[in-house]
Short mmCIF file of C-alpha atoms and ligand atoms in Angstrom, two decimals:
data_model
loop_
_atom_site.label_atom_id
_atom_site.label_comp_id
_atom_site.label_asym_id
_atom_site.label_seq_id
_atom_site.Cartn_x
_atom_site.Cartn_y
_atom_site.Cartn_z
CA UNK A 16 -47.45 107.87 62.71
CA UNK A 17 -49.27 104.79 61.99
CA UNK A 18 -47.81 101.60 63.48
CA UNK A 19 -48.89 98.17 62.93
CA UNK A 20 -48.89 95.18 65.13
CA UNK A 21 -49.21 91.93 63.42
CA UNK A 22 -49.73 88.34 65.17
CA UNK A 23 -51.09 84.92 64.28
CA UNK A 24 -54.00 83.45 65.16
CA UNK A 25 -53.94 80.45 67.69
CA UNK A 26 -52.28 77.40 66.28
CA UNK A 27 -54.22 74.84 64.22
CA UNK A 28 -56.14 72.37 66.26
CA UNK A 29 -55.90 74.80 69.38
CA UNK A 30 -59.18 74.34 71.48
CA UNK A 31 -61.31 77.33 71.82
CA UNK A 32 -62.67 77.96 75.19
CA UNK A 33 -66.32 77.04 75.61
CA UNK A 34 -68.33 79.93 76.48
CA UNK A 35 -71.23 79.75 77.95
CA UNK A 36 -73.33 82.67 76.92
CA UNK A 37 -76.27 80.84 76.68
CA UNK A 38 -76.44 79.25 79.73
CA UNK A 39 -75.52 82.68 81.57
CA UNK A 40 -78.45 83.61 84.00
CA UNK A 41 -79.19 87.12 82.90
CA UNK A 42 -79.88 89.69 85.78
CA UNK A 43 -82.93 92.33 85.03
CA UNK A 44 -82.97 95.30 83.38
CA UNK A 45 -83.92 96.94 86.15
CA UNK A 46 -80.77 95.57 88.03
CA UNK A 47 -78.25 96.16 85.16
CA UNK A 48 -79.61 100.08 85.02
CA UNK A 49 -78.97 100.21 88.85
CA UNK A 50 -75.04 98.51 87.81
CA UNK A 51 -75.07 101.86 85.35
CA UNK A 52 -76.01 104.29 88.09
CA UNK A 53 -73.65 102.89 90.40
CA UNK A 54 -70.55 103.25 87.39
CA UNK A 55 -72.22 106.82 87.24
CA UNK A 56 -71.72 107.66 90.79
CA UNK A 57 -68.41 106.10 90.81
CA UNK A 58 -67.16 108.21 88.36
CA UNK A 59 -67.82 111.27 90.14
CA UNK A 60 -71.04 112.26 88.70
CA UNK A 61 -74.68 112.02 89.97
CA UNK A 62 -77.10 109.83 88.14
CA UNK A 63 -80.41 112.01 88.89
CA UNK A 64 -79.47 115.32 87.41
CA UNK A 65 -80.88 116.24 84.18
CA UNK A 66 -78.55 115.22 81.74
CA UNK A 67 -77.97 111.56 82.99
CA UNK A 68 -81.60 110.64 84.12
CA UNK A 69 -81.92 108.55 81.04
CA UNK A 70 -78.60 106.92 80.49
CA UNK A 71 -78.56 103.64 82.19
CA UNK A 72 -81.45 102.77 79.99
CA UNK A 73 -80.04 104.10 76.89
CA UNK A 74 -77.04 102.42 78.03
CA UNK A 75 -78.53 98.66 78.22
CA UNK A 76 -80.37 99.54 75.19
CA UNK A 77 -76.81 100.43 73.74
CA UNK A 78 -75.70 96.89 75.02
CA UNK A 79 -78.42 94.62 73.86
CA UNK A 80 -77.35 95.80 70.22
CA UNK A 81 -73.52 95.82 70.82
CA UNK A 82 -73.75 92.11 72.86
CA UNK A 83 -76.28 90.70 70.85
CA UNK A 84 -74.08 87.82 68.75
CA UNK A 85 -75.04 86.00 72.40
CA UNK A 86 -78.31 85.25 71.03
CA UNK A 87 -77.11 84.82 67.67
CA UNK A 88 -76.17 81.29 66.68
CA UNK A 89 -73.36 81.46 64.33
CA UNK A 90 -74.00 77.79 63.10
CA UNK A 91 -77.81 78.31 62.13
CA UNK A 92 -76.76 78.56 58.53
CA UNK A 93 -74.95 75.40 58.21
CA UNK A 94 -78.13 73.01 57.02
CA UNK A 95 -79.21 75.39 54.65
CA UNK A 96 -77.44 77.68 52.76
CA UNK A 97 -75.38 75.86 50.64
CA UNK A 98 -76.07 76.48 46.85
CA UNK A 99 -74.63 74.89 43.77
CA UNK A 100 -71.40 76.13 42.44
CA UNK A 101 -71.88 75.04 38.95
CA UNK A 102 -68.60 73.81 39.23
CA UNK A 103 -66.67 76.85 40.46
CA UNK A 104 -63.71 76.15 42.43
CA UNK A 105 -61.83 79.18 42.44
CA UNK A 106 -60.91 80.88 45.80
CA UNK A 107 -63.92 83.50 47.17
CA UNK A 108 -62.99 87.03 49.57
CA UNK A 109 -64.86 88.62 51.24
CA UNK A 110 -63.04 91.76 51.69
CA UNK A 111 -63.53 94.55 54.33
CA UNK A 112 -66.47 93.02 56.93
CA UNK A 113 -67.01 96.28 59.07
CA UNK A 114 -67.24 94.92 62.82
CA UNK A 115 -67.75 96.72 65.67
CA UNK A 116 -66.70 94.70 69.21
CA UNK A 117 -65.51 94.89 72.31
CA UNK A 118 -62.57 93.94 74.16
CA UNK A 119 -63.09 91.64 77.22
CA UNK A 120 -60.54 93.41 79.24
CA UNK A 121 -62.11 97.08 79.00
CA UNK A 122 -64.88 96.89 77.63
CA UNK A 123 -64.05 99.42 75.12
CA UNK A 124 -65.30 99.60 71.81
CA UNK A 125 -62.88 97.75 68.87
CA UNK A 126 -63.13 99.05 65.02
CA UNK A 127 -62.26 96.70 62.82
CA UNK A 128 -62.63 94.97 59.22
CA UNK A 129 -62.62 91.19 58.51
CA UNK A 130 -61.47 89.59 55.47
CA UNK A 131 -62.88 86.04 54.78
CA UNK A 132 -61.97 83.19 51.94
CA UNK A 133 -62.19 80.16 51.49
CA UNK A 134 -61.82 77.96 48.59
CA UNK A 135 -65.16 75.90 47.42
CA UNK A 136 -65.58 72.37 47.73
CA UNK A 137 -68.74 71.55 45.22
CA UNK A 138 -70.36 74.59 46.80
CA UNK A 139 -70.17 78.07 48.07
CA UNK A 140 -72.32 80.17 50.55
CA UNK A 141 -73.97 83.16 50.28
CA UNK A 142 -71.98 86.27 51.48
CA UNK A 143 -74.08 87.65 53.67
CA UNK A 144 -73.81 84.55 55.82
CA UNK A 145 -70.14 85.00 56.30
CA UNK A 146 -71.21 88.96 57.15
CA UNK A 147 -73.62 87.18 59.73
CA UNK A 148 -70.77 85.06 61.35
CA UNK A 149 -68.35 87.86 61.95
CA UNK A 150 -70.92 89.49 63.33
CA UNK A 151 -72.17 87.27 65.39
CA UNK A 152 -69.00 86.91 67.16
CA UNK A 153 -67.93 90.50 67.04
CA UNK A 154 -70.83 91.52 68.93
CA UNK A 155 -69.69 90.27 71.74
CA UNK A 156 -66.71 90.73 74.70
CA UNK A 157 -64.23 89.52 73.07
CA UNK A 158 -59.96 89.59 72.15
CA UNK A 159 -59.21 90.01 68.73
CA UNK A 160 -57.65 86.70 68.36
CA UNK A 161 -60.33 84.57 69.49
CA UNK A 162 -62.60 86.02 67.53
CA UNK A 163 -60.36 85.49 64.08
CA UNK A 164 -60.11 81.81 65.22
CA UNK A 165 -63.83 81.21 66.27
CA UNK A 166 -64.62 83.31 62.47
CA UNK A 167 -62.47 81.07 60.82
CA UNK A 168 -63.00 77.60 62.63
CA UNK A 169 -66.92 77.91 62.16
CA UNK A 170 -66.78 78.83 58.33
CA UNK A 171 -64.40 75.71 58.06
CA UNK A 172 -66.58 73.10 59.90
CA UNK A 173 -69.59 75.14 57.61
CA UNK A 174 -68.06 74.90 54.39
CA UNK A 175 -66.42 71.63 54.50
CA UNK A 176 -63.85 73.62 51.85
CA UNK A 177 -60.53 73.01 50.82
CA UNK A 178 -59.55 76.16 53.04
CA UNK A 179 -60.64 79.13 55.25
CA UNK A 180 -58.91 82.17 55.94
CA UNK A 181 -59.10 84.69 58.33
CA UNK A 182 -57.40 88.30 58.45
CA UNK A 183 -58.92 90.80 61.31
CA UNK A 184 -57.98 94.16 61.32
CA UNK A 185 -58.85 95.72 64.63
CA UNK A 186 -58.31 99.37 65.97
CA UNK A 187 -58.45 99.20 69.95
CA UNK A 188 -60.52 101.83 72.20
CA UNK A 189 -58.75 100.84 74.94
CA UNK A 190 -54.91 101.10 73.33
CA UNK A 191 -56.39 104.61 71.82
CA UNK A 192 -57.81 106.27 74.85
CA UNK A 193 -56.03 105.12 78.01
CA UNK A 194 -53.00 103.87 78.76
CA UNK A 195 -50.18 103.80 75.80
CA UNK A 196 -52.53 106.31 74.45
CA UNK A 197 -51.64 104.53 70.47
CA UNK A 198 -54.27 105.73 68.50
CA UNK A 199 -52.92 105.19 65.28
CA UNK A 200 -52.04 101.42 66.07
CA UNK A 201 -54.29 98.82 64.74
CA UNK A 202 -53.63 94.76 64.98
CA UNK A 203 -53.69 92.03 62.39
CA UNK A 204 -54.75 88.70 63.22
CA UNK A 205 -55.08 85.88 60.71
CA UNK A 206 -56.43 82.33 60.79
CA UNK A 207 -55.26 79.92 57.94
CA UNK A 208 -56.11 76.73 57.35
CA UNK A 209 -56.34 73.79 55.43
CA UNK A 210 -54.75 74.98 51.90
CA UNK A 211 -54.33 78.23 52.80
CA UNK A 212 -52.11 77.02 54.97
CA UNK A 213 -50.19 74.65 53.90
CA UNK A 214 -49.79 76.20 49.91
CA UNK A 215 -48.12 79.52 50.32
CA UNK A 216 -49.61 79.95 46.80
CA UNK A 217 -52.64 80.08 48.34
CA UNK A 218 -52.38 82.35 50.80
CA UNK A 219 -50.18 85.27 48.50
CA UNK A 220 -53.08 84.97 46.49
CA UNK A 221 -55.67 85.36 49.40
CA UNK A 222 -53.13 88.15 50.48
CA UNK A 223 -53.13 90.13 47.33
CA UNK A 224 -56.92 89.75 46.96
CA UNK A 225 -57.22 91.91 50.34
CA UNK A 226 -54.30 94.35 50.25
CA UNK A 227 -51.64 92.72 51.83
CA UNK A 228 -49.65 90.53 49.91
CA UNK A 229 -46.10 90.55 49.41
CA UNK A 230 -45.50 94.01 48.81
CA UNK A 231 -46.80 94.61 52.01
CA UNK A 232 -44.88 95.33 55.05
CA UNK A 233 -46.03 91.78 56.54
CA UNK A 234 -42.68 91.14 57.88
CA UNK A 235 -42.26 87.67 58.31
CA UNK A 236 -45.81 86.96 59.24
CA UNK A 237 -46.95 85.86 56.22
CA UNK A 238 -44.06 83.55 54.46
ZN1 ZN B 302 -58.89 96.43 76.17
#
C-alpha cells in the first residue's frame, strides 16, 4: 500500500524562525563521543566491547557530514552566479534533488527529492546552485515544511524572478520505523510563490514538468 500525505507549505509572508546555528557554542568532540557512549549504554549495550569501541567516533564523523548545511551558507551564491539568459524567459525545473535530512523531532534520517522552478527575470542560475541550497538546508535537523519554505524563500530573494516553486517529497525514518510503523507513506510539501502562485497556469505547468499535474491524485492541493 502506498499512501500519500500532501500539505502546503507555510503561508506567503509567514516568518521563518531564526536559527541560530552559527552562533551555537559547539561542545568537543571528545564530549559529543562521551554523549554517544552514554546513548550506547542507555540502550542496553556496553560501549567498550569489541564491536562498538569505534562508534561514537564514526558516529560524529557520520554527523559532521549529515549536519553540515550549518556551516554552509545558503546565500553565498547570490553576488555571483547570475549569468545572462540571452533573453530566455521560459520557466526552469529542476526535477528530482536527492536530499538526505533529518527530522528535528527524532533525529531520524528523511529520504527525499526536491523539485525547484522558477521563472527567469533577465537571468537564470546555474543548477548546481539550486542542488547546493537544498542541500544546504537538508543537511540539517529539520521538518519537512520548513525546509520547502526556507528552499523556496532563499531562491526567491536570490533570483529576484517572476516565481519560485517548491515541491519536497520526503519519506520519514521516524513514521517508517517506530510508531505508526508507515513505511510506504511519504509527504508532499510545496512552496509557491509569486506567479506560480497566483497563475494556476503556472503552476499545472510546473506540476506537469515534475510528475504531478492534474492527472495526479493531488486532491485539492493543487487547484
Ligand atoms: Zn520524526
Amino acid at each position: 500500500m502506498h499512501a500519500s500525505l500532501m500539505m502546503n507549505g507555510l503561508a506567503a509572508g509567514q516568518a521563518l524562525e531564526t536559527r541560530p546555528a552559527r552562533h551555537v557554542i559547539r561542545p568537543s568532540r571528545a564530549a559529543a563521543e562521551m554523549a554517544v557512549r552514554t546513548l550506547i549504554r542507555w540502550a542496553g549495550d556496553n560501549p567498550d566491547r569489541e564491536g562498538l569501541i569505534d562508534t561514537p567516533a564514526r558516529v560524529c564523523r557520520a554527523y559532521e557530514q549529515w549536519f553540515a548545511g550549518y556551516d554552509a551558507d545558503p546565500t553565498e551564491f547570490r553576488q555571483r552566479t547570475f549569468e545572462e539568459a540571452a533573453g530566455y524567459d521560459e520557466m526552469v525545473v529542476l526535477r528530482n534533488i536527492h536530499f538526505v535530512s533529518h527530522c528535528e523531532h527524532h533525529m531520524a534520517p528523511i529520504h527525499g527529492r526536491a523539485h525547484v522552478g522558477y521563472l527567469p527575470r533577465n537571468r537564470v542560475v546555474g543548477i548546481s546552485k539550486i542542488a547546493r541550497v537544498v542541500d544546504a538546508f537538508s543537511k540539517r535537523l529539520q521538518i519537512q515544511e520548513k525546509m520547502t519554505a526556507e528552499i523556496a524563500n532563499t531562491l526567491d530573494a536570490d533570483l529576484q524572478s517572476y516565481g519560485v516553486a517548491v515541491v519536497v517529497e520526503g519519506a520519514h525514518g521516524c513514521m517508517a520505523s517506530r510508531g505508526v510503523h508507515q513505511s510506504q507513506a511519504t509527504m508532499v510539501t510545496s512552496r509557491m510563490l509569486g506567479q506560480f502562485r497566483d497563475q494556476p497556469q503556472t503552476r499545472h505547468e510546473f506540476l506537469s514538468a515534475i510528475g504531478l499535474g492534474r492527472s495526479s491524485a493531488c486532491g485539492n492541493l493543487f487547484p
